[in-house]
PDB file of C-alpha atoms in Angstrom:
ATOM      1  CA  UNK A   1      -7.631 -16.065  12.625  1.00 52.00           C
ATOM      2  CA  UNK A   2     -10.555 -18.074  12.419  1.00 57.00           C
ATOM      3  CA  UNK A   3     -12.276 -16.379   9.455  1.00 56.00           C
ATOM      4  CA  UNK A   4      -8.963 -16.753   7.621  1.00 57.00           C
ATOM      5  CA  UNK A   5      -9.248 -20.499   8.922  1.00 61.00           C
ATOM      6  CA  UNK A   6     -12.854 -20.748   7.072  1.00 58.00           C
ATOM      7  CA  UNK A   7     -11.672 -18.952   3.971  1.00 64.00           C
ATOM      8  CA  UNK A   8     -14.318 -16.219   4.501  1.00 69.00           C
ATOM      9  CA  UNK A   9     -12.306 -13.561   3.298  1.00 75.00           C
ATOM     10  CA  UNK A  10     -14.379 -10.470   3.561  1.00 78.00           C
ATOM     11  CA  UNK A  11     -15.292 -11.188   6.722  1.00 82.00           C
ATOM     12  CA  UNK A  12     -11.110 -11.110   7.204  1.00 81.00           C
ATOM     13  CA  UNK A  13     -10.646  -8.211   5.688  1.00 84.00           C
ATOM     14  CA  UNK A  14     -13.479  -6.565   7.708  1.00 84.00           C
ATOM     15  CA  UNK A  15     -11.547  -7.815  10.860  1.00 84.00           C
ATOM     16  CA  UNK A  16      -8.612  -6.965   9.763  1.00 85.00           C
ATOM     17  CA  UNK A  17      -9.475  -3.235   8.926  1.00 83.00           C
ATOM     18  CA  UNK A  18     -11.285  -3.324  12.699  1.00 83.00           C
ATOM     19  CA  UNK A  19      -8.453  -5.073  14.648  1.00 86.00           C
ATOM     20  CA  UNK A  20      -5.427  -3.532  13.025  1.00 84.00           C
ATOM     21  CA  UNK A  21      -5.408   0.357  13.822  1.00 82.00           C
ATOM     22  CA  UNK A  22      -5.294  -0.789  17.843  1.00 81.00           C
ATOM     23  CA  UNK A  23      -2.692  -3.479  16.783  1.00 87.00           C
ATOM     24  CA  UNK A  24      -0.034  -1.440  15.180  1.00 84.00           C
ATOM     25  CA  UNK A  25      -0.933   1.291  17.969  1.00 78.00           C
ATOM     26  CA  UNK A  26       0.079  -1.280  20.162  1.00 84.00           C
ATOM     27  CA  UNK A  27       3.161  -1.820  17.999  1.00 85.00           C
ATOM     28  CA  UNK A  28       1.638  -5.384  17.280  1.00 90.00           C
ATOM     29  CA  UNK A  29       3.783  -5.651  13.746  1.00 89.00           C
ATOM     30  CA  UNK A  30       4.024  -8.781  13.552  1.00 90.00           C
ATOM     31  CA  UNK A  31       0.933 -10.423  14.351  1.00 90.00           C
ATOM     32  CA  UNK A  32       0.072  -7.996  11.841  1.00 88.00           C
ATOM     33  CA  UNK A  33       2.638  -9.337   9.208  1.00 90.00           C
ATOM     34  CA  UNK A  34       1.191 -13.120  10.293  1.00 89.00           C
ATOM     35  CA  UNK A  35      -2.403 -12.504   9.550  1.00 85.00           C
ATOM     36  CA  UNK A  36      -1.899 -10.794   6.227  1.00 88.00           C
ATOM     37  CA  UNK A  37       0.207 -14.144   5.155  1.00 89.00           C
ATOM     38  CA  UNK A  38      -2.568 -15.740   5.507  1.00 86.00           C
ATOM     39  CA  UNK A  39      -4.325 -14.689   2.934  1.00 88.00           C
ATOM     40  CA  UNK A  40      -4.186 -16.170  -0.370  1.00 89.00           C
ATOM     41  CA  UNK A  41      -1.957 -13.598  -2.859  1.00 91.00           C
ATOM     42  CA  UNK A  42      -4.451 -13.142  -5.035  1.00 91.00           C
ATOM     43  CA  UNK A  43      -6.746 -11.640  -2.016  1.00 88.00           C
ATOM     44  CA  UNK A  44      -3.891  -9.781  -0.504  1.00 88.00           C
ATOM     45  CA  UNK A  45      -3.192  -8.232  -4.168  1.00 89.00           C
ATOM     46  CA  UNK A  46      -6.360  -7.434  -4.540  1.00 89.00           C
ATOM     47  CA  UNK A  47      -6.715  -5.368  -1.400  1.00 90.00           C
ATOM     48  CA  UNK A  48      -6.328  -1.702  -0.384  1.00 91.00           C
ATOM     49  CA  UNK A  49      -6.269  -2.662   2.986  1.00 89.00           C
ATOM     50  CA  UNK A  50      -3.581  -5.605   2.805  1.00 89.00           C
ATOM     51  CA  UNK A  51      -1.246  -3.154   0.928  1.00 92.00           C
ATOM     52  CA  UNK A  52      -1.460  -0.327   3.117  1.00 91.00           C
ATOM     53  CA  UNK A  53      -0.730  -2.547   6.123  1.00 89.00           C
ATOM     54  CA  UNK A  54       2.282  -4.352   4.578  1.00 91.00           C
ATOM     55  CA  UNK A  55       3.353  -0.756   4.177  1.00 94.00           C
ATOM     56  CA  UNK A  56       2.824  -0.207   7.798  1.00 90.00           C
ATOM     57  CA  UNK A  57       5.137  -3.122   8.682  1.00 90.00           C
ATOM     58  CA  UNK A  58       7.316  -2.882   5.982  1.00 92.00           C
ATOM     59  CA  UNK A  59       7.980   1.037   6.728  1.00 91.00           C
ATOM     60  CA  UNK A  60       8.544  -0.236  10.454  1.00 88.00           C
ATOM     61  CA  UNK A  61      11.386  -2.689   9.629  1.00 88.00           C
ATOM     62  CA  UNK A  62      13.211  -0.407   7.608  1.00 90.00           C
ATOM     63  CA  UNK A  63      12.205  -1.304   3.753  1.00 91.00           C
ATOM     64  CA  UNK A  64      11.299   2.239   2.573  1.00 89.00           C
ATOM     65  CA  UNK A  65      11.204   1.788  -1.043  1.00 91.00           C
ATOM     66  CA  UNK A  66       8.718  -1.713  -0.202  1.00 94.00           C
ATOM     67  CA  UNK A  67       6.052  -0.066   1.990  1.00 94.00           C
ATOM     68  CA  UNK A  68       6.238   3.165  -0.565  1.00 94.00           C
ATOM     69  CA  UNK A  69       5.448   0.886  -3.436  1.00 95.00           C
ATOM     70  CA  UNK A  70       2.497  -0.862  -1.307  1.00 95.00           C
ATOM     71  CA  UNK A  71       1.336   2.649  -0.101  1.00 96.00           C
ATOM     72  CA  UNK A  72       1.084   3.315  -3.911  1.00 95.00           C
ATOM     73  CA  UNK A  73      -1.126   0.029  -4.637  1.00 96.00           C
ATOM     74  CA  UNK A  74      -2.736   0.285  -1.532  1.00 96.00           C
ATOM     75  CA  UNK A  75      -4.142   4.160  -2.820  1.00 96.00           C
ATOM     76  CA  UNK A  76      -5.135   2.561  -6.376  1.00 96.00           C
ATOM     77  CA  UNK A  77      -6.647  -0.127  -5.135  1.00 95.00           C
ATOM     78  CA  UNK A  78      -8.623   2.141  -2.565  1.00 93.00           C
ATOM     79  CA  UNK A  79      -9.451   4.576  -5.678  1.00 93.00           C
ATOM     80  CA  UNK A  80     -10.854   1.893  -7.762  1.00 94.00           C
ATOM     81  CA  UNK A  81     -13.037   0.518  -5.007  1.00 92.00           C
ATOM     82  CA  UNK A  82     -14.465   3.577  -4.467  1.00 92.00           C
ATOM     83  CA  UNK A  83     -12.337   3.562  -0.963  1.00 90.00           C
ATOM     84  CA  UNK A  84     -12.114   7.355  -0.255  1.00 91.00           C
ATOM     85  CA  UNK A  85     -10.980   7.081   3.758  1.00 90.00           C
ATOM     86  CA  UNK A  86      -8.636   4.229   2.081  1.00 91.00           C
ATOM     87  CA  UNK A  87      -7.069   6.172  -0.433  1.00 94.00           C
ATOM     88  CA  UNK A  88      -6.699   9.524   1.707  1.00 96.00           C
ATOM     89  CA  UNK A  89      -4.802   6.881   4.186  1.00 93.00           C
ATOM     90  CA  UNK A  90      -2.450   5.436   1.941  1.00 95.00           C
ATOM     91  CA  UNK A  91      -1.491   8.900  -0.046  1.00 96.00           C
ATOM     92  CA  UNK A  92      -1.149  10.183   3.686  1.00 97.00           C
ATOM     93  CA  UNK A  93       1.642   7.109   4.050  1.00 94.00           C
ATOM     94  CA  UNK A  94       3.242   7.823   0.850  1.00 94.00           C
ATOM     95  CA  UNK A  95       3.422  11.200   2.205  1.00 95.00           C
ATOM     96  CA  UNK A  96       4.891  10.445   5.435  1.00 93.00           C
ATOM     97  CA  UNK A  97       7.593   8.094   3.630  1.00 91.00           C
ATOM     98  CA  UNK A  98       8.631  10.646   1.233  1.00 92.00           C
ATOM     99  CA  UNK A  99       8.810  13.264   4.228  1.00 93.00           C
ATOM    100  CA  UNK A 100      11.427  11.352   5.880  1.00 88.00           C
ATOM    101  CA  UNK A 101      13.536  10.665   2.572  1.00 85.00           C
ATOM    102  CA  UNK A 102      13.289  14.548   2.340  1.00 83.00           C
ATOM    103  CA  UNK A 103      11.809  14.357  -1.088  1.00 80.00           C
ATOM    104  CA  UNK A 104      10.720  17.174  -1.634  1.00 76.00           C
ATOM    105  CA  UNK A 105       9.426  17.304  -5.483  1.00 84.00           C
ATOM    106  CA  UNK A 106       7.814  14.092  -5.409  1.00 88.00           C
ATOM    107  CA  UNK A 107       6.410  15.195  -2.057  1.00 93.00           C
ATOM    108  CA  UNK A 108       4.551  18.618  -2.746  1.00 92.00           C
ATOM    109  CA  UNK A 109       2.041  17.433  -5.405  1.00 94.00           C
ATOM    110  CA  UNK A 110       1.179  14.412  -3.258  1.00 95.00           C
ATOM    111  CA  UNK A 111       0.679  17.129  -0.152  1.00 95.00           C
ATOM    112  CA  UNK A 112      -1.542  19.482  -2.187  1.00 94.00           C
ATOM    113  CA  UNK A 113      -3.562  16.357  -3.114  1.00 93.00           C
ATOM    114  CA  UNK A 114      -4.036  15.476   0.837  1.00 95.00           C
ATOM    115  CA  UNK A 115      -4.709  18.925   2.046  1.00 94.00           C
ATOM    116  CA  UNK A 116      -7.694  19.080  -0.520  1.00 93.00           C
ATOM    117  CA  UNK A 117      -9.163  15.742   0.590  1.00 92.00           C
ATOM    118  CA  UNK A 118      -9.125  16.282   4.415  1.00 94.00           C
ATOM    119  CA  UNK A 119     -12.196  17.919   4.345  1.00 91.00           C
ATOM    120  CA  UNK A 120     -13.537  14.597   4.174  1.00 86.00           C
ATOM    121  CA  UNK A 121     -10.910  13.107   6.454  1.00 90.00           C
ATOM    122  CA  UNK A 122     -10.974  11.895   9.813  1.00 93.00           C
ATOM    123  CA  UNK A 123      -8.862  13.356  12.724  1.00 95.00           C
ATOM    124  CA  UNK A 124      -6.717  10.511  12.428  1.00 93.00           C
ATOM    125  CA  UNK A 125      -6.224  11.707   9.004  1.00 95.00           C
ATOM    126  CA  UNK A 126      -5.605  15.181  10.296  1.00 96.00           C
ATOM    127  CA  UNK A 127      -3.070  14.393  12.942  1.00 97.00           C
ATOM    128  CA  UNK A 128      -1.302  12.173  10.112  1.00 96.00           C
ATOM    129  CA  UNK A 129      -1.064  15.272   8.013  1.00 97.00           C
ATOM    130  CA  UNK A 130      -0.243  17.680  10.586  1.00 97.00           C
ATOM    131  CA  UNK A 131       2.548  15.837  11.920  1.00 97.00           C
ATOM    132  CA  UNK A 132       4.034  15.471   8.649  1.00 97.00           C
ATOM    133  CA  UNK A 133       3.810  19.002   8.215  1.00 97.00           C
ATOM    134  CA  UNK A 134       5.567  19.046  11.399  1.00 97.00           C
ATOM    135  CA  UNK A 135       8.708  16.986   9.986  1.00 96.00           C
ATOM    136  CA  UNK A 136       8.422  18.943   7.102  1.00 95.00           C
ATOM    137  CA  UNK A 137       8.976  22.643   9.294  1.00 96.00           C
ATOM    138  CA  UNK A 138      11.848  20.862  11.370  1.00 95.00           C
ATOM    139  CA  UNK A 139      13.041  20.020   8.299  1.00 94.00           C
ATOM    140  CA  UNK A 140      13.363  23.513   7.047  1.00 94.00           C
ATOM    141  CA  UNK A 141      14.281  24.868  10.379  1.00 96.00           C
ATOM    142  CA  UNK A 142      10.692  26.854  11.282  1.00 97.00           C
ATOM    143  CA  UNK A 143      10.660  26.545  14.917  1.00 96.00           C
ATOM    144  CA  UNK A 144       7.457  28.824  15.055  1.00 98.00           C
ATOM    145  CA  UNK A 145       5.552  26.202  12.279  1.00 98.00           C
ATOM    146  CA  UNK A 146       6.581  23.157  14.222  1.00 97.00           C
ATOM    147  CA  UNK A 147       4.814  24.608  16.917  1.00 98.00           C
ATOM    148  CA  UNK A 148       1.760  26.202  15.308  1.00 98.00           C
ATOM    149  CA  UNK A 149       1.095  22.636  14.139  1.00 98.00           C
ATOM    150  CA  UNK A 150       2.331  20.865  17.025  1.00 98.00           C
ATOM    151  CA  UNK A 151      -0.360  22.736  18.985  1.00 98.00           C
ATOM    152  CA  UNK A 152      -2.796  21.967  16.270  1.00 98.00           C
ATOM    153  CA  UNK A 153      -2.341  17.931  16.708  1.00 98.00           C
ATOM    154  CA  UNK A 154      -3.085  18.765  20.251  1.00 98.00           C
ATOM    155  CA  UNK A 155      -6.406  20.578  19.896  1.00 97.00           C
ATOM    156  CA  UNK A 156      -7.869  17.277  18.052  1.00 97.00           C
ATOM    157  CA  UNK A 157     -10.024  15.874  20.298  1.00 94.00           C
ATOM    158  CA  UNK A 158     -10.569  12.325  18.988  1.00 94.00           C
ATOM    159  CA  UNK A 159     -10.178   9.039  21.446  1.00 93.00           C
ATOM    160  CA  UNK A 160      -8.716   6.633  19.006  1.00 88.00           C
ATOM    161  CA  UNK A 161      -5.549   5.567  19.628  1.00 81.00           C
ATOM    162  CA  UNK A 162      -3.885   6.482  16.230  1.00 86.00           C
ATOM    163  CA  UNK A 163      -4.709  10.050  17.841  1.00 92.00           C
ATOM    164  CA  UNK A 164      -3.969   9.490  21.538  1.00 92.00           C
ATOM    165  CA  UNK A 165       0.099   9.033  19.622  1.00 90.00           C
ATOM    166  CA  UNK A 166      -0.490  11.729  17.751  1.00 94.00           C
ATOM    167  CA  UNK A 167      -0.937  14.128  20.698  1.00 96.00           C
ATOM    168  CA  UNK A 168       1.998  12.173  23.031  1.00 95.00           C
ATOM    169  CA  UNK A 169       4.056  12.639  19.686  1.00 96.00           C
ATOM    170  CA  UNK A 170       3.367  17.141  19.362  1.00 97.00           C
ATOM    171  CA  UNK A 171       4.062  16.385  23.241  1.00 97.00           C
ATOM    172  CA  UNK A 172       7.293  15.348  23.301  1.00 96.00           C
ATOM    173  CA  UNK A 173       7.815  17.595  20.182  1.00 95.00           C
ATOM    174  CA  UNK A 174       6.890  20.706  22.133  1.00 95.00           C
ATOM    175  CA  UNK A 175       9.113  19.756  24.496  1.00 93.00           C
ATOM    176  CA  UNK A 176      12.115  18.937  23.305  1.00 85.00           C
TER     177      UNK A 176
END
């Protein structure tokens, strides 16, 4: 709040991309939603970061068509930027959305696309992708492929807290 109070705005954004991830683990929305009003709209256009978070809270109340059209900005502006964890996060959002509106066609190109840039990913990245693969099994009723990567989300051993729900999420899938 205070670097939004002195205008220095990439000192915000820097903030913002630190605080964020622990604040929407925390379910933290709307402190979320405050901080990006904040900014001026021609910084929060600009952003890859601003869009992908109004995604995140958008998605969360509801407004699937909003936070899929911010996921979409929020990859191009990561692109341009040069923003490769950015823009693997926000086509991993767009892929998540599209999972749960069982979109299948638009979905599989956008899938393919994520698979191939993993490499590079991070295990939050992984355990985004794997659990979407997960919806995408239930989906199709393949009990054995829900588990497979179930247990796969499991076997990532990262301490972030984006991960920590990842696991407690295969968890509760595994067992229910």
């Amino acid at each position: 709040p205070h670097l939004v109070g002195s205008r220095s705005w990439p000192e915000a954004l820097e903030a913002f991309a630190e605080s964020f991830p622990a604040m929407g683990a925390a379910g933290r929305y709307d402190a979320i939603e405050r901080w990006l009003g904040a900014l001026p709209p021609d910084v929060a256009a600009a952003s890859g970061l601003v869009n992908l978070w109004r995604g995140q809270a958008l998605a969360r109340r509801g407004e699937a068509e909003a936070a899929l059209a911010c996921y979409e900005t929020a990859q191009a502006r990561c692109e341009a930027a040069g923003d490769a964890a950015g823009a693997l996060t926000a086509l991993l959002r767009r892929c998540t959305a599209l999972a749960y509106d069982q979109a299948g066609a638009a979905l599989a190109p956008l899938m393919a696309r994520a698979e191939a840039l993993l490499p590079a990913g991070s295990d939050v990245d992984r355990a985004d992708w794997l659990l979407i693969k997960v919806l995408l099994a239930d989906q199709a009723g393949d009990a054995a492929a829900v588990r497979a990567y179930n247990t796969q989300v499991l076997a990532l051993d990262d301490p972030r807290a984006e991960v920590a729900t990842a696991r407690w999420i295969a968890r509760i899938n595994l067992h229910t």
